[in-house]
XYZ file of C-alpha atoms in Angstrom:
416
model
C 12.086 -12.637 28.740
C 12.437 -8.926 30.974
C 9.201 -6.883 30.380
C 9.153 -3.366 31.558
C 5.788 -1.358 31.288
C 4.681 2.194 31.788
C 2.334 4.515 31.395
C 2.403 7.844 29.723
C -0.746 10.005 29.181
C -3.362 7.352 28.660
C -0.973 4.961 27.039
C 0.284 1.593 28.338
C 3.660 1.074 26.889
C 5.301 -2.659 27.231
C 8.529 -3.255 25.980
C 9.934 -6.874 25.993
C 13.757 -7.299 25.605
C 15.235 -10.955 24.521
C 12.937 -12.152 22.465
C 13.542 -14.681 20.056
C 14.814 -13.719 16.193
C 12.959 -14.213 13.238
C 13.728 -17.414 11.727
C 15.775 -18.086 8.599
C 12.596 -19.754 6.760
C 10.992 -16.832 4.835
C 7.435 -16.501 2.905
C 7.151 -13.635 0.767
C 5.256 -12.191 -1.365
C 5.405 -8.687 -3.497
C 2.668 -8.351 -6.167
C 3.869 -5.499 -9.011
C 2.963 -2.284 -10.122
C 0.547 -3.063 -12.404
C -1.416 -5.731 -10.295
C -5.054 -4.939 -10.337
C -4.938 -4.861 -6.054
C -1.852 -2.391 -6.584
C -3.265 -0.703 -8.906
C -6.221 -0.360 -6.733
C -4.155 0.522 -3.541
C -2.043 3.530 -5.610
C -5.396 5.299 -6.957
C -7.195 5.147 -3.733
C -4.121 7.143 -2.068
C -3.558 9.265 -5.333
C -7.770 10.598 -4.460
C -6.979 10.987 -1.246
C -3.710 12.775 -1.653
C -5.266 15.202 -4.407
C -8.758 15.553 -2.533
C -6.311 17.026 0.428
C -3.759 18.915 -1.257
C -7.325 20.734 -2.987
C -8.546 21.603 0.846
C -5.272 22.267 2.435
C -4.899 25.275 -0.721
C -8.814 26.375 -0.720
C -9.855 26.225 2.943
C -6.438 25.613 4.943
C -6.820 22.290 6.100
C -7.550 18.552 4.914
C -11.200 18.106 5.257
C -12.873 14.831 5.968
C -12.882 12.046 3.549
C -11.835 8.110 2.733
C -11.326 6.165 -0.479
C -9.970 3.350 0.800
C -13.211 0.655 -0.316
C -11.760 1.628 -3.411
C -12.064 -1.456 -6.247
C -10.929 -1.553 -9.940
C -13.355 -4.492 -12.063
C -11.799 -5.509 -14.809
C -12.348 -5.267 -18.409
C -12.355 -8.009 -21.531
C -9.897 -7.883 -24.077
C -8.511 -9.431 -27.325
C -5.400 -10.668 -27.610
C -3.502 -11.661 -31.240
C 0.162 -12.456 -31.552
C 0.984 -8.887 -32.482
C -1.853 -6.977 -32.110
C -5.218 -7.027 -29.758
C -7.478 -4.494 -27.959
C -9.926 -3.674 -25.394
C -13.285 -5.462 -25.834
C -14.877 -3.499 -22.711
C -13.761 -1.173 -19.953
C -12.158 -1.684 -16.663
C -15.021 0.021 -14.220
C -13.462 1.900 -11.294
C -16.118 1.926 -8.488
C -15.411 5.353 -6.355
C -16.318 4.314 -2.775
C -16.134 6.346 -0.189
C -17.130 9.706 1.246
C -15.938 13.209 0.945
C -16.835 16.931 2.546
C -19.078 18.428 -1.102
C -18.760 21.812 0.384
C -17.033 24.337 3.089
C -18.419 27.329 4.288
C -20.596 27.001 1.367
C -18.166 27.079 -1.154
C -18.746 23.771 -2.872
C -15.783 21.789 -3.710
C -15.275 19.589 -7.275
C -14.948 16.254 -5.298
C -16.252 14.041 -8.845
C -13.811 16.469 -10.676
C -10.949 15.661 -8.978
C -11.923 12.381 -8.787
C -12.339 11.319 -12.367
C -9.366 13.816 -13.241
C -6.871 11.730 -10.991
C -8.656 8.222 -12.356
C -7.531 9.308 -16.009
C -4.331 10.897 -15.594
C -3.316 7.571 -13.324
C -3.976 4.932 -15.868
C -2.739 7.334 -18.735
C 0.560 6.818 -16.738
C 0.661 3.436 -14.966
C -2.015 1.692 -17.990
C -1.597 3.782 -20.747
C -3.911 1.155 -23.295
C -6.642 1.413 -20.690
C -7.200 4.993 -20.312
C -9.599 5.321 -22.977
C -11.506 2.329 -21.536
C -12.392 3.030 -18.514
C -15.885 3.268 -16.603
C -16.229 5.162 -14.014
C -18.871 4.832 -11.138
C -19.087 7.193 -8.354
C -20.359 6.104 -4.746
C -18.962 9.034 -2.895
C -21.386 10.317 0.027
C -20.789 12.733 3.041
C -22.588 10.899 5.105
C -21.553 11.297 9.178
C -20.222 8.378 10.901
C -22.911 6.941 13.684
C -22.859 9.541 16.865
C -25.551 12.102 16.020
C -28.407 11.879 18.555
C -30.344 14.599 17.766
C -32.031 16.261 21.419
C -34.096 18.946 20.009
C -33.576 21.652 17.943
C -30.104 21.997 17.775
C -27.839 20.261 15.434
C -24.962 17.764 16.680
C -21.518 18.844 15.820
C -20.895 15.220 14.388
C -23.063 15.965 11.766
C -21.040 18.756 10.512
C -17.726 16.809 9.903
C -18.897 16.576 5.909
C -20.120 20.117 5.985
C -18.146 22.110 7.960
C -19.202 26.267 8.138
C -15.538 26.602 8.294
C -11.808 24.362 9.187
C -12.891 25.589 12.827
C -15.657 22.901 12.676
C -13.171 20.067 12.152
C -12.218 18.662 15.878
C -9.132 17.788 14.874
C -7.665 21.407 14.298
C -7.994 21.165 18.243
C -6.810 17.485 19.480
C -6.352 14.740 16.788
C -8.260 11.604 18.003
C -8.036 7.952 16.402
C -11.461 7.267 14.019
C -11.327 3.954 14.772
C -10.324 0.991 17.135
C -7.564 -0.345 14.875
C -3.870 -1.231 15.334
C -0.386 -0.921 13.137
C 2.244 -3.341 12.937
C 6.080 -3.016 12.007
C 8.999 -4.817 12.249
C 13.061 -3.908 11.324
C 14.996 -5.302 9.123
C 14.080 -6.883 6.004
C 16.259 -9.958 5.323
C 18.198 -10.190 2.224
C 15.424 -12.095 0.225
C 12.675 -10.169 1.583
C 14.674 -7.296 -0.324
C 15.429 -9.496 -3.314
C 12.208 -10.520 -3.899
C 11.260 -6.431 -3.774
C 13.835 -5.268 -6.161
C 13.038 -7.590 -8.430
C 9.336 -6.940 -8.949
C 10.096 -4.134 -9.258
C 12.435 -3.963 -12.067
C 10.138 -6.305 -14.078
C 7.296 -3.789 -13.336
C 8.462 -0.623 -13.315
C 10.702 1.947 -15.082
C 14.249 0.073 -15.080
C 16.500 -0.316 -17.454
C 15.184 -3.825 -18.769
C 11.474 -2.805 -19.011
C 13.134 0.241 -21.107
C 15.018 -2.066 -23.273
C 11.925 -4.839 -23.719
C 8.710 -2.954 -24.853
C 7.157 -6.235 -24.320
C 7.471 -6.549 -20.619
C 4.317 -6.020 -18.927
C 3.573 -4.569 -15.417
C 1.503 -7.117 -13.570
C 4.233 -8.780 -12.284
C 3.404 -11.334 -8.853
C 6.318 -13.376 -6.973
C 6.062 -15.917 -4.131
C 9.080 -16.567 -2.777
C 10.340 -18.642 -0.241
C 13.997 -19.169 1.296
C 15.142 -21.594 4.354
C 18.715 -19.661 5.087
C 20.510 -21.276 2.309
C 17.937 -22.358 -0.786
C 15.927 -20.329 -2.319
C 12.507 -20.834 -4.810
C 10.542 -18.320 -6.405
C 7.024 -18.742 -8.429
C 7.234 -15.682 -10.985
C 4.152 -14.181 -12.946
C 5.983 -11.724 -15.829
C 3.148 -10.655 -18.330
C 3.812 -9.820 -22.112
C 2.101 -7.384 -24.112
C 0.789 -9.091 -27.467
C 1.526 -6.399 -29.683
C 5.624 -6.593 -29.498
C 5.302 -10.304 -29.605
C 4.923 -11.665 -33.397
C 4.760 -15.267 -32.528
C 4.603 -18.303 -30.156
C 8.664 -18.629 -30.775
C 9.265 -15.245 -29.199
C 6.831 -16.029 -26.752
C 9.285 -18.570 -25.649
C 12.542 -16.251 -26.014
C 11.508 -13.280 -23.805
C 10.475 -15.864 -21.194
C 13.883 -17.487 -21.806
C 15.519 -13.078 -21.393
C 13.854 -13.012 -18.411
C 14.918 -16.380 -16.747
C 18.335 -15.370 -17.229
C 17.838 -11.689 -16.005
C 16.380 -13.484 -12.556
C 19.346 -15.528 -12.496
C 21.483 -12.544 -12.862
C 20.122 -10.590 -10.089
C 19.917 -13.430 -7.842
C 23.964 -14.101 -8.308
C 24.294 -10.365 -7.267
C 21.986 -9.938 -4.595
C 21.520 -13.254 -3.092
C 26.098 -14.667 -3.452
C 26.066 -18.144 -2.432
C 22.307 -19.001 -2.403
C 21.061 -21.793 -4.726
C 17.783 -19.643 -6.281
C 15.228 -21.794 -8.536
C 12.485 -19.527 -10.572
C 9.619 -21.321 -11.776
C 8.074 -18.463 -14.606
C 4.259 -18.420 -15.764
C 3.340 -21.843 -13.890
C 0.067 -21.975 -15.665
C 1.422 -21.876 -19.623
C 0.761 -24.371 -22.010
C 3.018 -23.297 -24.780
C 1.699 -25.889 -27.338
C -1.987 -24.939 -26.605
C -1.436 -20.724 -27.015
C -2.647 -20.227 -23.353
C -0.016 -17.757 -22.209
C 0.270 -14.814 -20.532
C 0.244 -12.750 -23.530
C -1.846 -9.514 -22.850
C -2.723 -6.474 -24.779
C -2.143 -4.169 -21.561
C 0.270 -6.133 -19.260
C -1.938 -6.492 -16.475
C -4.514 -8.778 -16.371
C -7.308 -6.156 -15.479
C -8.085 -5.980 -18.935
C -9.295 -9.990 -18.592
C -11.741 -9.981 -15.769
C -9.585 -9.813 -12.928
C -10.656 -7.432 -9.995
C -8.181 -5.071 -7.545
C -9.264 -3.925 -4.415
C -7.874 -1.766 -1.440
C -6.212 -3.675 1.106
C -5.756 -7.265 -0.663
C -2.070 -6.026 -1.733
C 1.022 -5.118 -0.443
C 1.485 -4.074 3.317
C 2.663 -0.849 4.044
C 6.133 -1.913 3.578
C 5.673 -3.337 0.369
C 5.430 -6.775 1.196
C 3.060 -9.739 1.667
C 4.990 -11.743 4.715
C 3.109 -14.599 6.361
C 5.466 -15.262 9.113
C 6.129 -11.829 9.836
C 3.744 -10.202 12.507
C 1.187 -8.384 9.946
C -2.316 -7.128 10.124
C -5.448 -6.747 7.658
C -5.480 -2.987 7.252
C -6.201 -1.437 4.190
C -3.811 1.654 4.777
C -4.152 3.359 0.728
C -6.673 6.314 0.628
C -7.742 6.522 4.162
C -7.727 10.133 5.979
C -4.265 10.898 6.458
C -5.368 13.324 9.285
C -6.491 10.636 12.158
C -7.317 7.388 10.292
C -5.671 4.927 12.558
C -5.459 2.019 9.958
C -2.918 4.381 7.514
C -1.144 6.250 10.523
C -0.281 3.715 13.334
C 0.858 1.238 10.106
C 3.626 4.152 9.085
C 4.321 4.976 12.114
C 4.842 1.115 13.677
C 7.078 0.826 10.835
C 9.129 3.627 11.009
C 9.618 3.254 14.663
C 10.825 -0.173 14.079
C 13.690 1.128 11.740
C 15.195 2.972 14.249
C 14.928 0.510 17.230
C 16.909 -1.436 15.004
C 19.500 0.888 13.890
C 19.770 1.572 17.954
C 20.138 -1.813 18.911
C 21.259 -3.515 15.731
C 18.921 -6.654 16.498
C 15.850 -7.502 14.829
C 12.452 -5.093 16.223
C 9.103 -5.451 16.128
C 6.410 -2.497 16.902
C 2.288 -2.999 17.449
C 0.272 0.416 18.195
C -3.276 -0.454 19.001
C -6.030 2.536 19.028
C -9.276 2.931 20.947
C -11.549 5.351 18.822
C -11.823 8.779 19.951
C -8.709 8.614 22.383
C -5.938 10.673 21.735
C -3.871 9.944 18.143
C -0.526 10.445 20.008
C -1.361 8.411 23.299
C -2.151 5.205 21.384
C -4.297 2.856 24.226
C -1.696 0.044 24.127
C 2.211 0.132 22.503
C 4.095 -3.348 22.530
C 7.847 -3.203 21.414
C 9.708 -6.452 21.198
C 13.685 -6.342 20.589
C 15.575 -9.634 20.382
C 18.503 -7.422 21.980
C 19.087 -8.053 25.170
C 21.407 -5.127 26.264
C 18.704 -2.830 26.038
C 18.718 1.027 27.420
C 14.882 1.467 27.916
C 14.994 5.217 28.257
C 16.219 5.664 25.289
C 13.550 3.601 23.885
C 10.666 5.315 25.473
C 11.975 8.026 24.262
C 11.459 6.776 20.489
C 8.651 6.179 21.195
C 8.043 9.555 22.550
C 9.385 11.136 19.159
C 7.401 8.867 16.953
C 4.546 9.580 18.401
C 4.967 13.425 18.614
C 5.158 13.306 14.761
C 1.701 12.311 13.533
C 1.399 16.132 12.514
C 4.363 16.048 10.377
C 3.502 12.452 9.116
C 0.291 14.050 7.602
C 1.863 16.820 5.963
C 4.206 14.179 3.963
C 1.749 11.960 3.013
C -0.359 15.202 1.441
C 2.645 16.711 -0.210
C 3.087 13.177 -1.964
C 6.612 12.697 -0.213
C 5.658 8.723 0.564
C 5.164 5.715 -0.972
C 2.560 3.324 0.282
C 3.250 -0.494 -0.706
């Protein structure tokens, strides 16, 4: 396998041409839209998007803060053939930290907070929104680094309280917060897509969610495909109060068998696909999934940042992947949200340049330089491989972090 390596500022680039292609056999997993650990993932970035956009307008520039320990415990409910309610609320525990004030001028940080929190589940949960409790652990404490040595106060401790945006080091040089790494790899095979499209038209606005009221949105799918067979474990809630009876229970889950069916003949033409649908009901006992919301955050269940879907929307076991918990970090020079984008991206178009299957890691060392990443590892199954032109996407990916933060806080991406 030819590995060339180079250096470039103070990163070590490798890039390894030849390597072997993904196998057929595919594990995958996409967990829906209204999935406690999505839901959980999609608030944390929706604070951290609105937190941002508030600084960039007021002060100029996005000011220190996370939300990604973000976690959503869920509520109790009743649930009646036709009817139900909330029993208690779904407690959103706001972790993280956040600059209070700039130059003295203090900033709303629990009003924007709660106002995002209420205007999210009015949208994605509308049955929750008036059940919701909300906790706020939000400090501004500095990260370790502040040794005071007499009277003079460290600059570190000014990152939550800056005088002004010229106290925020990275208007000057943008350096990684943390010793982290992002992974992404190019493309997707056809059931990796399948699997993503249809989550997502059994949880989100499509036309068969429009036409069945009933459909709920926490919708889970575990898939896996050898080349030529394909099997799928599907979780589709219903919402109790558009089903009258055990009978039509039974008859949606029978609409939706036949809708996965019908999508699999058009997406997947010549693969064998069997759907297993809400393994766990016993019909003849009432345990169903038959909610009042359509998630099952209303019964107990818990989301949290990071336990969801990668960046790319997917949950891929034999796909190179990493733990990172990219939703609501610092879009400014968190490493665990940036080098996770970027790794993908960069993937994507080693693949459209070489037409052959791509893989991307970008591994950080805190406090070293956002663009020079400490070690970059690109493996291309092509063979035929013009290595200039790769460094030199590399080169451009890495010259956009700027531009990648300025998307992200003008809400022009999707995360998972």
């Amino acid at each position: 396998m030819p590995r060339t390596s180079t250096t470039f500022g103070n990163s070590h680039l490798v890039i390894e041409t030849g390597t072997a292609r993904p196998d057929a056999t595919t594990i995958v997993e996409r967990k829906g839209l209204g999935h406690p650990d999505t839901l959980a993932d999609h608030l944390a970035e929706r604070l951290s998007r609105a937190y941002s956009r508030y600084t960039v307008r007021h002060f100029g520039a996005v000011l220190h803060h996370n939300f990604d320990k973000l976690a959503l415990l869920g509520g109790a409910s009743e649930v009646r053939y036709g009817g139900g309610g909330m029993t208690a609320p779904v407690r959103v525990l706001v972790n993280g930290r956040a600059a209070p004030m700039c130059g003295g001028e203090r900033i709303p940080v629990t009003e924007i907070v709660e106002t995002e929190i209420r205007a999210f589940f009015a949208e994605r949960l509308p049955e929750v929104s008036d059940h919701l409790d909300i906790v706020f652990n939000i400090t501004s404490n500095s990260s370790p680094g502040a040794v005071l040595t007499g009277d003079a106060v460290p600059d570190r401790t000014r990152w939550f309280n800056p005088r002004s945006i010229a106290d925020l080091r990275e208007r000057r040089i943008r350096l990684s917060n943390d010793t982290s790494l992002g992974t992404g790899w190019a493309p997707e095979n056809a059931f990796e897509s399948f699997v993503r499209e249809l989550v997502d038209h059994f949880s989100g606005d499509s036309d068969f969610t429009r036409a069945h009221p009933w459909c709920g949105s926490d919708v889970k799918l575990m898939g896996y495909w050898d080349g030529e067979q394909a099997d799928a474990v599907l979780c589709v809630p219903q919402k109790s109060r558009h089903v009258a009876s055990r009978a039509e229970y039974i008859r949606n889950t029978e609409t939706v068998l036949d809708e996965c069916h019908r999508m699999a003949a058009l997406r997947l033409p010549g693969v064998t696909v069997g759907f297993r649908l809400n393994a766990r009901d016993v019909p003849e006992k009432d345990e169903l999934y038959l909610t009042y919301t359509g998630s099952s955050i209303e019964s107990g269940d818990e989301g949290v940042v990071g336990r969801g879907n990668r960046v790319n929307g997917l949950i891929t076991p034999l796909r190179p992947m990493n733990l990172e918990g990219a939703n609501g970090k610092n879009p400014v020079y968190h490493v665990g949200k940036l080098y996770n984008i970027a790794a993908q991206r960069l993937a994507h178009r080693l693949h459209e340049a070489t037409g052959e299957h791509a893989e991307v890691h970008l591994v950080s060392t805190t406090g070293q330089r956002l663009d020079q990443p400490w070690r970059i590892l690109v493996r291309l199954s092509s063979a035929d491989v013009e290595v200039d032109k790769v460094q030199a996407l590399v080169n451009e990916a890495m010259d956009e972090f700027p531009a990648l933060t300025d998307e992200l806080v003008s809400d022009g991406m999707v995360l998972s």
